[in-house]
Amino acid sequence: MATFPAPISQTDTQATFGKSFEYFGDALRQEMTERFNVLDTGLFGGVFNVAGSGSLTVRRRFHGGIGGALPMIAMGSETEAISASSLTGNYDDLTVARYGLAFEETWQRALVQSDGVTLDQLAATIADSWISRLRALTCVSGAAIPSAAVDSASALSLNDWATVVATLAETEGFTGSAVAILHPEQVSDLRAGLRAEPGVYNDAAAFKPSQTLMPNVALQFADLWGIAVYQSFDVSTASSKWNGFVVGGGAFAIGLGAPTGLSIPSGSEPVYMPDMGMVVTRGSNDRQAFSDVTANAWMGIGRVNTALAPQYLIKSQNN
């Protein structure tokens, strides 16, 4: 039995009657993370489903050497025979792979938990995880673009951006929209360049939007000299340079395996998401007293041939 001398103090009674901390609120808060959905950008020009096709690879064919690329031939005389013209052709391949995610929770934890984190709540985050993987795959594919409009050992400048614009403008046949995905540091470098531009800092109407904080908003510039500029922390780095990129709209394609034809036991409570190529199931282990939720998805990212849409890296200093 503990004795508490007068005056009774919190310090003396803490070990017996008190507790070392109190939780603030009755649920956990989720940490900050990127939630940029690349499907909102105009990057993608097609969605292909491999279900029932007999293959995990999608092949898209294209042809050229005709139409605007084949001017009519001047005839040497009024009776000269016209020779038949040829055409060119090629294809792009896109491969679908399996991705997965699962959560487990013991029945005992579910019985006593007070933090608000349930298996249902965890299951509700799976769609965000799918978006995160799609974004990462897009940035990996973008980093593999073979040609660079800008390859600089310095911070991305407005002169570099003018080069990007000129490179697109000088791409024969390109008439569509352009989309860039840059690392946030590259976006900050562009903002610094705009801040130092007299035509911007002397114009309040132009200055404010060029410098306005847009936290956790992927679209940073809806139209920076004709290019929609998004930012993502998934943009990779190599040799101390960011692998940002710019492409014509529709330069990327998605391959999915819509799971609606799968024969999954109804006891697993399958939830089919064909537009994501995903199915979510539930299960339990009675002997070890835990439940689980599992997501399987079949997806892949590919870029069209550069003959169909311009694609260029924007490489600049990793600060």
CSV table of C-alpha atoms in Angstrom, one decimal:
chain,number,residue,atom,x,y,z
A,1,MET,CA,0.0,0.0,0.0
A,2,ALA,CA,1.5,3.3,-1.1
A,3,THR,CA,1.5,6.3,1.3
A,4,PHE,CA,1.1,9.8,0.0
A,5,PRO,CA,2.3,12.5,2.4
A,6,ALA,CA,0.6,15.9,2.6
A,7,PRO,CA,0.2,17.9,0.4
A,8,ILE,CA,-0.7,15.0,-1.9
A,9,SER,CA,1.1,15.7,-5.2
A,10,GLN,CA,0.6,14.5,-8.8
A,11,THR,CA,4.3,13.4,-8.8
A,12,ASP,CA,3.7,11.1,-5.8
A,13,THR,CA,0.4,9.6,-7.1
A,14,GLN,CA,1.3,9.2,-10.8
A,15,ALA,CA,2.7,5.7,-10.5
A,16,THR,CA,-0.3,4.4,-8.5
A,17,PHE,CA,-3.3,6.3,-9.6
A,18,GLY,CA,-2.2,8.1,-12.8
A,19,LYS,CA,-1.0,7.2,-16.3
A,20,SER,CA,1.9,8.5,-18.3
A,21,PHE,CA,-0.1,9.8,-21.3
A,22,GLU,CA,-3.6,10.3,-22.7
A,23,TYR,CA,-4.6,9.9,-26.3
A,24,PHE,CA,-5.8,13.0,-28.1
A,25,GLY,CA,-8.9,12.0,-30.0
A,26,ASP,CA,-10.3,8.5,-30.5
A,27,ALA,CA,-8.7,7.7,-33.9
A,28,LEU,CA,-5.4,7.8,-35.6
A,29,ARG,CA,-4.6,10.4,-38.2
A,30,GLN,CA,-3.1,9.3,-41.5
A,31,GLU,CA,0.3,10.7,-42.5
A,32,MET,CA,0.7,13.1,-45.4
A,33,THR,CA,1.3,11.4,-48.7
A,34,GLU,CA,1.0,12.1,-52.4
A,35,ARG,CA,-2.4,11.4,-53.9
A,36,PHE,CA,-1.9,12.6,-57.5
A,37,ASN,CA,-4.0,10.5,-59.9
A,38,VAL,CA,-2.3,10.4,-63.3
A,39,LEU,CA,-5.6,9.4,-64.9
A,40,ASP,CA,-6.7,13.1,-64.5
A,41,THR,CA,-3.9,14.4,-66.7
A,42,GLY,CA,-4.8,13.6,-70.3
A,43,LEU,CA,-1.6,11.4,-70.5
A,44,PHE,CA,-3.6,8.3,-71.5
A,45,GLY,CA,-5.0,7.6,-74.9
A,46,GLY,CA,-6.3,4.1,-74.4
A,47,VAL,CA,-7.2,1.3,-71.9
A,48,PHE,CA,-6.9,-2.3,-73.0
A,49,ASN,CA,-8.2,-5.4,-71.4
A,50,VAL,CA,-6.3,-8.7,-71.7
A,51,ALA,CA,-9.0,-10.8,-70.0
A,52,GLY,CA,-9.9,-13.7,-72.2
A,53,SER,CA,-7.3,-12.8,-74.8
A,54,GLY,CA,-4.9,-15.6,-74.1
A,55,SER,CA,-2.0,-13.3,-73.5
A,56,LEU,CA,-0.7,-10.7,-70.9
A,57,THR,CA,0.7,-8.6,-73.8
A,58,VAL,CA,-1.4,-6.0,-75.7
A,59,ARG,CA,-0.1,-5.1,-79.2
A,60,ARG,CA,-1.3,-1.9,-80.8
A,61,ARG,CA,-0.5,-1.5,-84.5
A,62,PHE,CA,0.0,1.7,-86.5
A,63,HIS,CA,0.9,2.6,-90.0
A,64,GLY,CA,2.4,5.6,-91.8
A,65,GLY,CA,3.8,6.8,-95.1
A,66,ILE,CA,0.4,7.8,-96.4
A,67,GLY,CA,-1.9,10.8,-96.3
A,68,GLY,CA,0.0,13.9,-95.4
A,69,ALA,CA,3.2,12.0,-95.4
A,70,LEU,CA,2.8,11.0,-99.1
A,71,PRO,CA,2.3,14.0,-101.4
A,72,MET,CA,0.8,13.1,-104.8
A,73,ILE,CA,3.5,12.4,-107.5
A,74,ALA,CA,4.0,14.7,-110.5
A,75,MET,CA,3.5,12.8,-113.7
A,76,GLY,CA,5.9,13.3,-116.5
A,77,SER,CA,3.3,13.1,-119.2
A,78,GLU,CA,-0.4,12.7,-119.8
A,79,THR,CA,0.0,9.0,-120.4
A,80,GLU,CA,2.7,8.1,-117.8
A,81,ALA,CA,1.6,5.1,-115.6
A,82,ILE,CA,1.1,5.8,-111.9
A,83,SER,CA,3.1,3.5,-109.7
A,84,ALA,CA,1.4,2.1,-106.7
A,85,SER,CA,2.8,3.5,-103.4
A,86,SER,CA,3.9,1.5,-100.4
A,87,LEU,CA,3.1,2.2,-96.7
A,88,THR,CA,5.0,1.6,-93.5
A,89,GLY,CA,3.8,-0.2,-90.3
A,90,ASN,CA,4.9,-1.0,-86.8
A,91,TYR,CA,3.4,-1.8,-83.4
A,92,ASP,CA,3.8,-1.1,-79.7
A,93,ASP,CA,3.6,-3.8,-77.0
A,94,LEU,CA,2.2,-3.3,-73.5
A,95,THR,CA,2.6,-6.1,-70.9
A,96,VAL,CA,0.2,-6.6,-67.9
A,97,ALA,CA,1.6,-7.9,-64.6
A,98,ARG,CA,0.0,-8.9,-61.3
A,99,TYR,CA,0.1,-6.6,-58.2
A,100,GLY,CA,-1.2,-7.2,-54.8
A,101,LEU,CA,-1.9,-5.8,-51.3
A,102,ALA,CA,-3.2,-7.4,-48.2
A,103,PHE,CA,-4.1,-6.5,-44.6
A,104,GLU,CA,-4.6,-8.8,-41.6
A,105,GLU,CA,-6.1,-8.2,-38.2
A,106,THR,CA,-6.4,-10.6,-35.2
A,107,TRP,CA,-9.9,-11.0,-33.7
A,108,GLN,CA,-8.4,-10.0,-30.3
A,109,ARG,CA,-7.2,-6.7,-31.7
A,110,ALA,CA,-10.6,-6.1,-33.3
A,111,LEU,CA,-12.2,-6.8,-30.0
A,112,VAL,CA,-10.3,-4.3,-27.9
A,113,GLN,CA,-9.0,-1.6,-30.4
A,114,SER,CA,-9.9,2.0,-29.6
A,115,ASP,CA,-7.9,3.7,-32.4
A,116,GLY,CA,-10.5,3.6,-35.1
A,117,VAL,CA,-8.3,1.6,-37.4
A,118,THR,CA,-10.4,-1.3,-38.6
A,119,LEU,CA,-10.0,-3.8,-41.4
A,120,ASP,CA,-12.8,-2.1,-43.3
A,121,GLN,CA,-11.0,1.3,-43.0
A,122,LEU,CA,-7.8,-0.3,-44.3
A,123,ALA,CA,-9.7,-1.9,-47.2
A,124,ALA,CA,-11.0,1.5,-48.2
A,125,THR,CA,-7.4,2.7,-48.8
A,126,ILE,CA,-6.7,0.1,-51.4
A,127,ALA,CA,-7.9,2.2,-54.3
A,128,ASP,CA,-5.4,4.9,-53.3
A,129,SER,CA,-2.6,2.2,-53.3
A,130,TRP,CA,-3.6,1.3,-56.9
A,131,ILE,CA,-3.4,4.9,-58.0
A,132,SER,CA,0.0,5.2,-56.3
A,133,ARG,CA,1.3,2.2,-58.3
A,134,LEU,CA,-0.1,3.5,-61.5
A,135,ARG,CA,1.6,6.8,-60.9
A,136,ALA,CA,4.9,5.1,-60.1
A,137,LEU,CA,4.7,3.0,-63.3
A,138,THR,CA,4.0,6.1,-65.3
A,139,CYS,CA,7.0,7.9,-64.0
A,140,VAL,CA,9.2,4.8,-64.5
A,141,SER,CA,8.1,4.6,-68.1
A,142,GLY,CA,8.5,8.4,-68.6
A,143,ALA,CA,12.1,8.1,-67.3
A,144,ALA,CA,12.8,5.6,-70.1
A,145,ILE,CA,12.0,8.0,-72.9
A,146,PRO,CA,15.0,7.9,-75.2
A,147,SER,CA,15.3,11.6,-76.2
A,148,ALA,CA,15.8,14.7,-74.1
A,149,ALA,CA,14.5,18.2,-74.9
A,150,VAL,CA,16.6,19.5,-72.0
A,151,ASP,CA,19.6,17.8,-70.3
A,152,SER,CA,21.1,20.3,-67.9
A,153,ALA,CA,23.4,20.0,-65.0
A,154,SER,CA,21.8,23.2,-63.6
A,155,ALA,CA,18.5,24.1,-62.2
A,156,LEU,CA,15.6,24.1,-64.6
A,157,SER,CA,15.3,27.6,-66.1
A,158,LEU,CA,12.9,29.5,-68.3
A,159,ASN,CA,15.4,29.2,-71.1
A,160,ASP,CA,15.2,25.5,-70.7
A,161,TRP,CA,11.4,25.7,-70.8
A,162,ALA,CA,11.6,27.7,-74.0
A,163,THR,CA,13.7,24.9,-75.4
A,164,VAL,CA,11.0,22.4,-74.4
A,165,VAL,CA,8.3,24.5,-76.1
A,166,ALA,CA,10.5,24.9,-79.3
A,167,THR,CA,11.2,21.1,-79.4
A,168,LEU,CA,7.5,20.3,-79.3
A,169,ALA,CA,6.8,23.1,-81.9
A,170,GLU,CA,9.4,21.6,-84.2
A,171,THR,CA,7.9,18.1,-84.0
A,172,GLU,CA,6.3,17.5,-87.4
A,173,GLY,CA,2.7,16.7,-87.3
A,174,PHE,CA,2.2,17.5,-83.6
A,175,THR,CA,-1.1,19.4,-83.1
A,176,GLY,CA,-2.4,18.1,-79.8
A,177,SER,CA,-2.1,19.1,-76.2
A,178,ALA,CA,1.2,18.7,-74.2
A,179,VAL,CA,1.5,17.4,-70.6
A,180,ALA,CA,4.6,17.5,-68.4
A,181,ILE,CA,5.3,15.7,-65.2
A,182,LEU,CA,8.2,17.2,-63.2
A,183,HIS,CA,9.6,16.7,-59.7
A,184,PRO,CA,8.5,19.4,-57.2
A,185,GLU,CA,12.0,20.8,-57.2
A,186,GLN,CA,11.9,21.3,-60.9
A,187,VAL,CA,8.6,23.2,-60.5
A,188,SER,CA,10.2,25.3,-57.8
A,189,ASP,CA,13.0,26.1,-60.2
A,190,LEU,CA,10.5,27.3,-62.8
A,191,ARG,CA,8.8,29.4,-60.2
A,192,ALA,CA,12.1,31.0,-59.3
A,193,GLY,CA,12.7,31.8,-63.0
A,194,LEU,CA,9.2,33.4,-63.3
A,195,ARG,CA,9.8,35.4,-60.2
A,196,ALA,CA,12.9,37.0,-61.8
A,197,GLU,CA,11.2,37.7,-65.1
A,198,PRO,CA,10.3,41.4,-65.4
A,199,GLY,CA,7.2,40.7,-67.4
A,200,VAL,CA,5.9,38.6,-64.5
A,201,TYR,CA,7.1,40.5,-61.3
A,202,ASN,CA,5.9,43.8,-62.8
A,203,ASP,CA,2.4,42.4,-63.4
A,204,ALA,CA,0.5,41.5,-60.3
A,205,ALA,CA,-2.1,39.6,-62.2
A,206,ALA,CA,0.6,37.3,-63.7
A,207,PHE,CA,2.9,37.2,-60.6
A,208,LYS,CA,0.4,35.9,-58.0
A,209,PRO,CA,-0.7,32.7,-59.9
A,210,SER,CA,3.0,32.0,-60.8
A,211,GLN,CA,3.9,31.9,-57.1
A,212,THR,CA,0.8,30.7,-55.3
A,213,LEU,CA,1.2,27.8,-52.9
A,214,MET,CA,-0.7,24.8,-54.1
A,215,PRO,CA,-0.1,22.1,-51.5
A,216,ASN,CA,-0.8,18.5,-52.5
A,217,VAL,CA,-2.3,19.7,-55.8
A,218,ALA,CA,-0.6,18.0,-58.8
A,219,LEU,CA,-1.6,20.5,-61.5
A,220,GLN,CA,0.8,23.4,-60.8
A,221,PHE,CA,0.4,25.3,-64.1
A,222,ALA,CA,-2.6,24.7,-66.2
A,223,ASP,CA,-0.9,26.4,-69.2
A,224,LEU,CA,2.8,27.3,-68.9
A,225,TRP,CA,3.4,28.4,-72.5
A,226,GLY,CA,1.1,25.8,-73.9
A,227,ILE,CA,2.0,22.9,-71.6
A,228,ALA,CA,0.0,21.6,-68.6
A,229,VAL,CA,2.6,21.1,-65.8
A,230,TYR,CA,2.0,18.5,-63.1
A,231,GLN,CA,4.3,17.6,-60.3
A,232,SER,CA,5.0,14.2,-58.6
A,233,PHE,CA,7.5,13.0,-56.0
A,234,ASP,CA,7.6,9.7,-58.0
A,235,VAL,CA,9.7,11.4,-60.7
A,236,SER,CA,13.0,9.6,-60.5
A,237,THR,CA,16.6,10.8,-60.4
A,238,ALA,CA,19.8,9.5,-62.1
A,239,SER,CA,23.3,11.0,-62.1
A,240,SER,CA,22.1,13.9,-59.9
A,241,LYS,CA,19.4,14.9,-62.4
A,242,TRP,CA,15.7,14.7,-62.2
A,243,ASN,CA,13.9,12.7,-65.0
A,244,GLY,CA,11.0,14.9,-65.6
A,245,PHE,CA,9.3,14.5,-69.0
A,246,VAL,CA,6.9,16.0,-71.4
A,247,VAL,CA,4.6,14.2,-73.9
A,248,GLY,CA,1.8,14.7,-76.3
A,249,GLY,CA,-1.6,14.0,-74.9
A,250,GLY,CA,-2.5,10.3,-75.2
A,251,ALA,CA,1.2,9.2,-75.3
A,252,PHE,CA,0.6,6.6,-72.6
A,253,ALA,CA,-1.8,3.6,-72.5
A,254,ILE,CA,-3.0,1.3,-69.7
A,255,GLY,CA,-3.3,-2.5,-69.9
A,256,LEU,CA,-5.7,-4.2,-67.4
A,257,GLY,CA,-7.0,-7.6,-66.7
A,258,ALA,CA,-10.7,-7.1,-65.8
A,259,PRO,CA,-11.4,-9.9,-63.2
A,260,THR,CA,-15.1,-10.2,-63.7
A,261,GLY,CA,-14.8,-13.6,-65.3
A,262,LEU,CA,-12.9,-15.2,-62.4
A,263,SER,CA,-14.7,-17.9,-60.4
A,264,ILE,CA,-14.1,-16.8,-56.9
A,265,PRO,CA,-16.0,-18.5,-54.1
A,266,SER,CA,-18.8,-16.2,-52.8
A,267,GLY,CA,-17.7,-16.8,-49.2
A,268,SER,CA,-14.7,-14.6,-50.1
A,269,GLU,CA,-17.1,-11.7,-50.6
A,270,PRO,CA,-15.3,-10.6,-53.9
A,271,VAL,CA,-15.6,-7.0,-55.0
A,272,TYR,CA,-14.8,-6.6,-58.7
A,273,MET,CA,-13.3,-3.4,-60.0
A,274,PRO,CA,-13.0,-4.0,-63.7
A,275,ASP,CA,-11.9,-0.5,-64.5
A,276,MET,CA,-8.9,-1.0,-62.3
A,277,GLY,CA,-8.3,-4.7,-63.2
A,278,MET,CA,-8.7,-5.5,-59.6
A,279,VAL,CA,-10.7,-7.8,-57.3
A,280,VAL,CA,-10.8,-7.5,-53.5
A,281,THR,CA,-11.6,-10.5,-51.3
A,282,ARG,CA,-12.0,-11.3,-47.6
A,283,GLY,CA,-11.0,-14.3,-45.6
A,284,SER,CA,-10.4,-15.5,-42.0
A,285,ASN,CA,-8.4,-18.1,-40.2
A,286,ASP,CA,-10.5,-19.6,-37.4
A,287,ARG,CA,-7.6,-21.5,-35.8
A,288,GLN,CA,-5.4,-18.5,-35.5
A,289,ALA,CA,-8.2,-16.1,-35.0
A,290,PHE,CA,-7.6,-13.4,-37.6
A,291,SER,CA,-9.3,-11.9,-40.6
A,292,ASP,CA,-7.8,-10.5,-43.8
A,293,VAL,CA,-8.6,-8.5,-46.8
A,294,THR,CA,-6.7,-9.1,-50.1
A,295,ALA,CA,-6.5,-7.2,-53.3
A,296,ASN,CA,-5.2,-8.6,-56.6
A,297,ALA,CA,-4.8,-6.4,-59.6
A,298,TRP,CA,-3.5,-6.9,-63.1
A,299,MET,CA,-2.2,-3.8,-64.8
A,300,GLY,CA,0.6,-2.3,-66.9
A,301,ILE,CA,1.7,0.9,-68.5
A,302,GLY,CA,3.1,1.6,-71.9
A,303,ARG,CA,4.0,4.5,-74.2
A,304,VAL,CA,3.0,4.7,-77.9
A,305,ASN,CA,5.7,5.0,-80.5
A,306,THR,CA,7.3,8.4,-80.9
A,307,ALA,CA,5.8,8.5,-84.4
A,308,LEU,CA,2.4,8.8,-82.8
A,309,ALA,CA,3.1,11.3,-80.0
A,310,PRO,CA,6.1,13.4,-79.1
A,311,GLN,CA,8.0,12.3,-75.9
A,312,TYR,CA,11.0,14.1,-74.4
A,313,LEU,CA,12.9,14.0,-71.1
A,314,ILE,CA,13.4,17.2,-69.1
A,315,LYS,CA,16.5,16.5,-67.1
A,316,SER,CA,17.8,19.1,-64.7
A,317,GLN,CA,19.8,19.4,-61.6
A,318,ASN,CA,18.7,17.5,-58.5
A,319,ASN,CA,19.1,20.2,-55.8
